PDB file of C-alpha atoms in Angstrom:
ATOM      1  CA  MET A 181       3.348  35.576 -14.956  1.00 78.00           C
ATOM      2  CA  LYS A 182       5.800  38.465 -15.436  1.00 83.00           C
ATOM      3  CA  ARG A 183       4.044  40.435 -12.692  1.00 85.00           C
ATOM      4  CA  ASP A 184       4.052  37.388 -10.422  1.00 79.00           C
ATOM      5  CA  ARG A 185       7.801  36.846 -10.950  1.00 86.00           C
ATOM      6  CA  ALA A 186       8.507  40.561 -10.401  1.00 85.00           C
ATOM      7  CA  LEU A 187       7.012  40.306  -6.896  1.00 86.00           C
ATOM      8  CA  LEU A 188      10.043  38.269  -5.798  1.00 87.00           C
ATOM      9  CA  ASP A 189      12.416  41.172  -6.398  1.00 87.00           C
ATOM     10  CA  LYS A 190       9.926  43.812  -5.315  1.00 91.00           C
ATOM     11  CA  HIS A 191       9.508  42.216  -1.891  1.00 90.00           C
ATOM     12  CA  GLY A 192      13.087  40.950  -1.503  1.00 92.00           C
ATOM     13  CA  TYR A 193      12.444  37.207  -1.569  1.00 93.00           C
ATOM     14  CA  THR A 194      15.000  34.658  -2.658  1.00 94.00           C
ATOM     15  CA  VAL A 195      14.083  31.257  -4.058  1.00 95.00           C
ATOM     16  CA  GLU A 196      15.916  28.495  -2.240  1.00 95.00           C
ATOM     17  CA  GLY A 197      16.123  25.037  -3.746  1.00 93.00           C
ATOM     18  CA  HIS A 198      16.151  21.640  -2.132  1.00 89.00           C
ATOM     19  CA  ASP A 199      19.829  21.859  -1.149  1.00 91.00           C
ATOM     20  CA  LEU A 200      19.256  25.051   0.860  1.00 94.00           C
ATOM     21  CA  ILE A 201      16.302  23.700   2.834  1.00 94.00           C
ATOM     22  CA  ALA A 202      17.733  22.694   6.214  1.00 92.00           C
ATOM     23  CA  GLU A 203      16.677  20.426   9.064  1.00 93.00           C
ATOM     24  CA  GLU A 204      15.696  23.479  11.124  1.00 96.00           C
ATOM     25  CA  ASP A 205      13.239  24.511   8.362  1.00 97.00           C
ATOM     26  CA  ILE A 206      11.138  21.365   8.776  1.00 97.00           C
ATOM     27  CA  PRO A 207       8.784  22.642  11.530  1.00 97.00           C
ATOM     28  CA  ARG A 208       8.236  25.847   9.525  1.00 97.00           C
ATOM     29  CA  ILE A 209       7.452  23.848   6.366  1.00 97.00           C
ATOM     30  CA  VAL A 210       4.817  21.861   8.264  1.00 97.00           C
ATOM     31  CA  GLU A 211       3.423  25.113   9.714  1.00 97.00           C
ATOM     32  CA  LEU A 212       3.236  26.862   6.305  1.00 96.00           C
ATOM     33  CA  TYR A 213       1.418  23.933   4.709  1.00 94.00           C
ATOM     34  CA  GLU A 214      -1.033  23.701   7.610  1.00 95.00           C
ATOM     35  CA  LEU A 215      -1.728  27.448   7.603  1.00 94.00           C
ATOM     36  CA  LEU A 216      -2.950  27.173   4.021  1.00 90.00           C
ATOM     37  CA  TYR A 217      -4.329  23.677   3.504  1.00 84.00           C
ATOM     38  CA  ILE A 218      -5.561  22.741   6.958  1.00 88.00           C
ATOM     39  CA  HIS A 219      -6.545  26.014   8.656  1.00 90.00           C
ATOM     40  CA  LYS A 220      -7.625  28.047   5.617  1.00 85.00           C
ATOM     41  CA  TYR A 221      -9.105  25.323   3.393  1.00 83.00           C
ATOM     42  CA  SER A 222     -10.099  22.115   5.152  1.00 85.00           C
ATOM     43  CA  GLU A 223      -9.292  20.041   8.204  1.00 88.00           C
ATOM     44  CA  HIS A 224      -9.788  17.026   5.902  1.00 86.00           C
ATOM     45  CA  ASN A 225      -6.765  17.726   3.706  1.00 86.00           C
ATOM     46  CA  PRO A 226      -3.778  15.405   4.082  1.00 88.00           C
ATOM     47  CA  ARG A 227      -1.413  16.267   6.914  1.00 92.00           C
ATOM     48  CA  PHE A 228       2.337  16.274   6.412  1.00 93.00           C
ATOM     49  CA  THR A 229       4.350  15.572   9.537  1.00 95.00           C
ATOM     50  CA  GLY A 230       7.875  16.668  10.325  1.00 96.00           C
ATOM     51  CA  ALA A 231       8.990  13.046   9.959  1.00 97.00           C
ATOM     52  CA  TYR A 232       7.507  12.912   6.458  1.00 96.00           C
ATOM     53  CA  ILE A 233       9.185  16.181   5.404  1.00 96.00           C
ATOM     54  CA  ARG A 234      12.510  14.972   6.829  1.00 96.00           C
ATOM     55  CA  LEU A 235      12.209  11.720   4.845  1.00 96.00           C
ATOM     56  CA  ALA A 236      11.208  13.623   1.699  1.00 94.00           C
ATOM     57  CA  LEU A 237      14.317  15.794   2.079  1.00 93.00           C
ATOM     58  CA  GLU A 238      16.609  12.820   2.665  1.00 93.00           C
ATOM     59  CA  LYS A 239      15.221  10.564  -0.071  1.00 94.00           C
ATOM     60  CA  ARG A 240      14.262  13.383  -2.450  1.00 93.00           C
ATOM     61  CA  THR A 241      10.765  11.996  -2.884  1.00 93.00           C
ATOM     62  CA  LEU A 242       9.685  15.639  -2.997  1.00 94.00           C
ATOM     63  CA  HIS A 243      11.779  18.453  -4.416  1.00 95.00           C
ATOM     64  CA  LEU A 244      11.371  21.288  -1.932  1.00 96.00           C
ATOM     65  CA  TYR A 245      11.681  25.010  -2.728  1.00 96.00           C
ATOM     66  CA  GLY A 246      11.102  27.931  -0.426  1.00 96.00           C
ATOM     67  CA  LEU A 247      10.762  31.690  -0.494  1.00 96.00           C
ATOM     68  CA  ARG A 248      12.985  33.270   2.128  1.00 97.00           C
ATOM     69  CA  LYS A 249      13.358  36.864   3.253  1.00 95.00           C
ATOM     70  CA  ASN A 250      15.629  38.099   6.056  1.00 95.00           C
ATOM     71  CA  GLY A 251      16.351  34.486   7.024  1.00 94.00           C
ATOM     72  CA  ARG A 252      12.674  33.607   7.462  1.00 95.00           C
ATOM     73  CA  LEU A 253      10.939  30.995   5.310  1.00 97.00           C
ATOM     74  CA  ASP A 254       7.555  32.473   4.308  1.00 97.00           C
ATOM     75  CA  ALA A 255       6.434  30.086   1.576  1.00 97.00           C
ATOM     76  CA  VAL A 256       7.224  26.547   0.461  1.00 97.00           C
ATOM     77  CA  LEU A 257       6.375  24.088  -2.280  1.00 96.00           C
ATOM     78  CA  GLY A 258       7.198  20.440  -2.754  1.00 95.00           C
ATOM     79  CA  PHE A 259       6.784  18.624  -6.062  1.00 96.00           C
ATOM     80  CA  TYR A 260       7.511  15.289  -7.627  1.00 95.00           C
ATOM     81  CA  SER A 261       7.794  14.182 -11.255  1.00 94.00           C
ATOM     82  CA  ARG A 262       6.615  11.042 -12.993  1.00 94.00           C
ATOM     83  CA  GLU A 263       6.722  10.259 -16.711  1.00 93.00           C
ATOM     84  CA  GLY A 264       7.255  13.838 -17.881  1.00 93.00           C
ATOM     85  CA  ALA A 265       4.694  15.455 -15.603  1.00 93.00           C
ATOM     86  CA  MET A 266       5.093  17.135 -12.257  1.00 94.00           C
ATOM     87  CA  THR A 267       2.665  17.976  -9.488  1.00 91.00           C
ATOM     88  CA  ALA A 268       3.055  19.805  -6.186  1.00 92.00           C
ATOM     89  CA  PRO A 269       1.150  18.175  -3.319  1.00 91.00           C
ATOM     90  CA  LEU A 270       2.912  20.411  -0.804  1.00 93.00           C
ATOM     91  CA  PHE A 271       2.175  24.117  -1.052  1.00 91.00           C
ATOM     92  CA  GLY A 272       2.022  26.581   1.779  1.00 94.00           C
ATOM     93  CA  TYR A 273       2.681  30.120   2.862  1.00 95.00           C
ATOM     94  CA  ASP A 274       2.319  32.383   5.862  1.00 96.00           C
ATOM     95  CA  THR A 275      -1.339  33.392   5.684  1.00 94.00           C
ATOM     96  CA  SER A 276      -0.848  35.977   8.445  1.00 95.00           C
ATOM     97  CA  LEU A 277       1.140  38.138   6.013  1.00 95.00           C
ATOM     98  CA  PRO A 278      -0.850  40.563   3.807  1.00 92.00           C
ATOM     99  CA  GLN A 279      -2.442  38.958   0.740  1.00 89.00           C
ATOM    100  CA  SER A 280      -1.189  41.953  -1.258  1.00 88.00           C
ATOM    101  CA  LEU A 281       2.336  40.610  -0.746  1.00 92.00           C
ATOM    102  CA  GLY A 282       1.460  37.906  -3.289  1.00 91.00           C
ATOM    103  CA  LEU A 283       3.146  34.877  -1.738  1.00 94.00           C
ATOM    104  CA  TYR A 284       0.792  32.480  -3.535  1.00 90.00           C
ATOM    105  CA  ARG A 285       1.466  34.272  -6.820  1.00 88.00           C
ATOM    106  CA  MET A 286       5.237  34.135  -6.300  1.00 92.00           C
ATOM    107  CA  LEU A 287       5.157  30.468  -5.338  1.00 93.00           C
ATOM    108  CA  SER A 288       3.008  29.640  -8.373  1.00 90.00           C
ATOM    109  CA  ALA A 289       5.435  31.473 -10.668  1.00 92.00           C
ATOM    110  CA  VAL A 290       8.348  29.514  -9.213  1.00 94.00           C
ATOM    111  CA  LEU A 291       6.475  26.255  -9.819  1.00 93.00           C
ATOM    112  CA  VAL A 292       5.625  27.149 -13.441  1.00 92.00           C
ATOM    113  CA  ASP A 293       9.242  28.154 -14.077  1.00 93.00           C
ATOM    114  CA  LEU A 294      10.513  24.892 -12.566  1.00 94.00           C
ATOM    115  CA  ALA A 295       8.239  22.882 -14.854  1.00 94.00           C
ATOM    116  CA  ALA A 296       9.371  24.883 -17.893  1.00 92.00           C
ATOM    117  CA  SER A 297      13.070  24.528 -17.022  1.00 94.00           C
ATOM    118  CA  ARG A 298      12.599  20.770 -16.698  1.00 95.00           C
ATOM    119  CA  GLY A 299      10.555  20.546 -19.903  1.00 95.00           C
ATOM    120  CA  GLN A 300       7.690  18.926 -18.028  1.00 94.00           C
ATOM    121  CA  LEU A 301       3.940  19.206 -18.053  1.00 90.00           C
ATOM    122  CA  LEU A 302       2.659  20.793 -14.842  1.00 88.00           C
ATOM    123  CA  HIS A 303      -0.429  19.343 -13.206  1.00 82.00           C
ATOM    124  CA  GLU A 304      -1.717  21.964 -10.764  1.00 74.00           C
ATOM    125  CA  SER A 305      -4.817  20.060  -9.611  1.00 61.00           C
ATOM    126  CA  SER A 306      -8.149  21.713  -8.908  1.00 57.00           C
ATOM    127  CA  GLY A 307      -8.838  24.853  -6.918  1.00 56.00           C
ATOM    128  CA  VAL A 308      -8.373  28.561  -7.610  1.00 53.00           C
ATOM    129  CA  GLY A 309      -9.381  27.833 -11.214  1.00 54.00           C
ATOM    130  CA  GLN A 310      -9.734  31.420 -12.389  1.00 55.00           C
ATOM    131  CA  PHE A 311      -6.307  32.306 -10.988  1.00 51.00           C
ATOM    132  CA  LYS A 312      -4.758  29.447 -12.964  1.00 54.00           C
ATOM    133  CA  ARG A 313      -6.704  30.167 -16.166  1.00 56.00           C
ATOM    134  CA  ASN A 314      -5.542  33.806 -16.020  1.00 54.00           C
ATOM    135  CA  ARG A 315      -1.986  32.456 -16.186  1.00 54.00           C
ATOM    136  CA  GLY A 316      -2.538  30.146 -19.159  1.00 57.00           C
ATOM    137  CA  ALA A 317      -3.613  26.931 -17.458  1.00 57.00           C
ATOM    138  CA  VAL A 318      -6.027  24.655 -19.286  1.00 63.00           C
ATOM    139  CA  ALA A 319      -8.746  22.884 -17.317  1.00 64.00           C
ATOM    140  CA  ALA A 320      -9.149  19.118 -17.480  1.00 65.00           C
ATOM    141  CA  ALA A 321     -11.446  16.838 -15.527  1.00 68.00           C
ATOM    142  CA  GLU A 322      -9.808  14.738 -12.841  1.00 69.00           C
ATOM    143  CA  LEU A 323     -11.205  11.249 -12.589  1.00 72.00           C
ATOM    144  CA  SER A 324     -11.194   8.583  -9.900  1.00 77.00           C
ATOM    145  CA  ALA A 325     -11.838   4.903 -10.317  1.00 83.00           C
ATOM    146  CA  VAL A 326     -13.321   2.527  -7.777  1.00 86.00           C
ATOM    147  CA  TYR A 327     -12.954  -1.238  -8.114  1.00 90.00           C
ATOM    148  CA  ASP A 328     -15.966  -2.690  -6.351  1.00 89.00           C
ATOM    149  CA  LYS A 329     -16.101  -6.204  -7.791  1.00 89.00           C
ATOM    150  CA  GLY A 330     -16.488  -8.723  -5.017  1.00 89.00           C
ATOM    151  CA  THR A 331     -18.097  -6.262  -2.611  1.00 92.00           C
ATOM    152  CA  ALA A 332     -21.667  -6.392  -1.356  1.00 94.00           C
ATOM    153  CA  LEU A 333     -24.497  -5.525  -3.769  1.00 93.00           C
ATOM    154  CA  LEU A 334     -25.460  -2.479  -1.699  1.00 94.00           C
ATOM    155  CA  ASN A 335     -21.874  -1.211  -1.896  1.00 92.00           C
ATOM    156  CA  ARG A 336     -21.779  -1.637  -5.700  1.00 93.00           C
ATOM    157  CA  CYS A 337     -25.160   0.071  -6.044  1.00 93.00           C
ATOM    158  CA  SER A 338     -23.951   3.009  -3.932  1.00 93.00           C
ATOM    159  CA  TRP A 339     -20.863   3.488  -6.116  1.00 93.00           C
ATOM    160  CA  SER A 340     -22.921   3.155  -9.299  1.00 93.00           C
ATOM    161  CA  PHE A 341     -25.401   5.755  -8.063  1.00 93.00           C
ATOM    162  CA  LEU A 342     -22.597   8.136  -7.103  1.00 92.00           C
ATOM    163  CA  GLY A 343     -21.002   7.682 -10.559  1.00 90.00           C
ATOM    164  CA  LEU A 344     -24.314   8.406 -12.280  1.00 92.00           C
ATOM    165  CA  LEU A 345     -24.890  11.474 -10.110  1.00 92.00           C
ATOM    166  CA  LEU A 346     -21.420  12.837 -10.846  1.00 89.00           C
ATOM    167  CA  ARG A 347     -21.726  12.255 -14.609  1.00 88.00           C
ATOM    168  CA  ARG A 348     -25.250  13.679 -14.918  1.00 91.00           C
ATOM    169  CA  VAL A 349     -25.168  16.505 -12.359  1.00 91.00           C
ATOM    170  CA  GLY A 350     -21.667  17.091 -11.039  1.00 86.00           C
ATOM    171  CA  MET A 351     -19.680  17.365 -14.271  1.00 83.00           C
ATOM    172  CA  PRO A 352     -22.240  19.526 -16.110  1.00 86.00           C
ATOM    173  CA  LEU A 353     -22.379  21.856 -13.097  1.00 84.00           C
ATOM    174  CA  ILE A 354     -18.582  22.100 -12.902  1.00 75.00           C
ATOM    175  CA  GLN A 355     -18.375  22.833 -16.632  1.00 75.00           C
ATOM    176  CA  LYS A 356     -21.119  25.451 -16.425  1.00 80.00           C
ATOM    177  CA  LEU A 357     -19.545  27.227 -13.443  1.00 74.00           C
ATOM    178  CA  LYS A 358     -16.007  26.741 -14.828  1.00 67.00           C
ATOM    179  CA  LEU A 359     -14.677  25.552 -11.512  1.00 59.00           C
TER     180      LEU A 359
END
């Protein structure tokens, strides 16, 4: 974490909080998120529109933070808190910049520091597991529930089969591979 934080100074980035994120930053925020989560990872990830980001800024449904250098926003995160825990559904950075710059590392360090300063548990969700474990994160299974009462028998059987498959094959495989 110390090395990740040191990258901010090394590369001349400033951390800008919610109050310094401006209306003109909204298209860039959408772009940074899409570069990472839509173009790099999956077209099936949620899409955040400019209207959503604008509303999140106005209503503070997400607390937005960015990494800025020479006036240009190169990375952004948005988090919310509930009952002593925070999670960041909005994360993005300029993937055209060299990976050696460490934008993901810097952004992650900012997020961890924000959680610590607020005295909150940080839920970082799945993905890049080894990166997170190297920085002290502890893995925990994420669960989903499906209420299928009142649906067709075939529908209930499909969900039951999927649940059995995940418990018997999926979870043991995830634990073995430490994903």
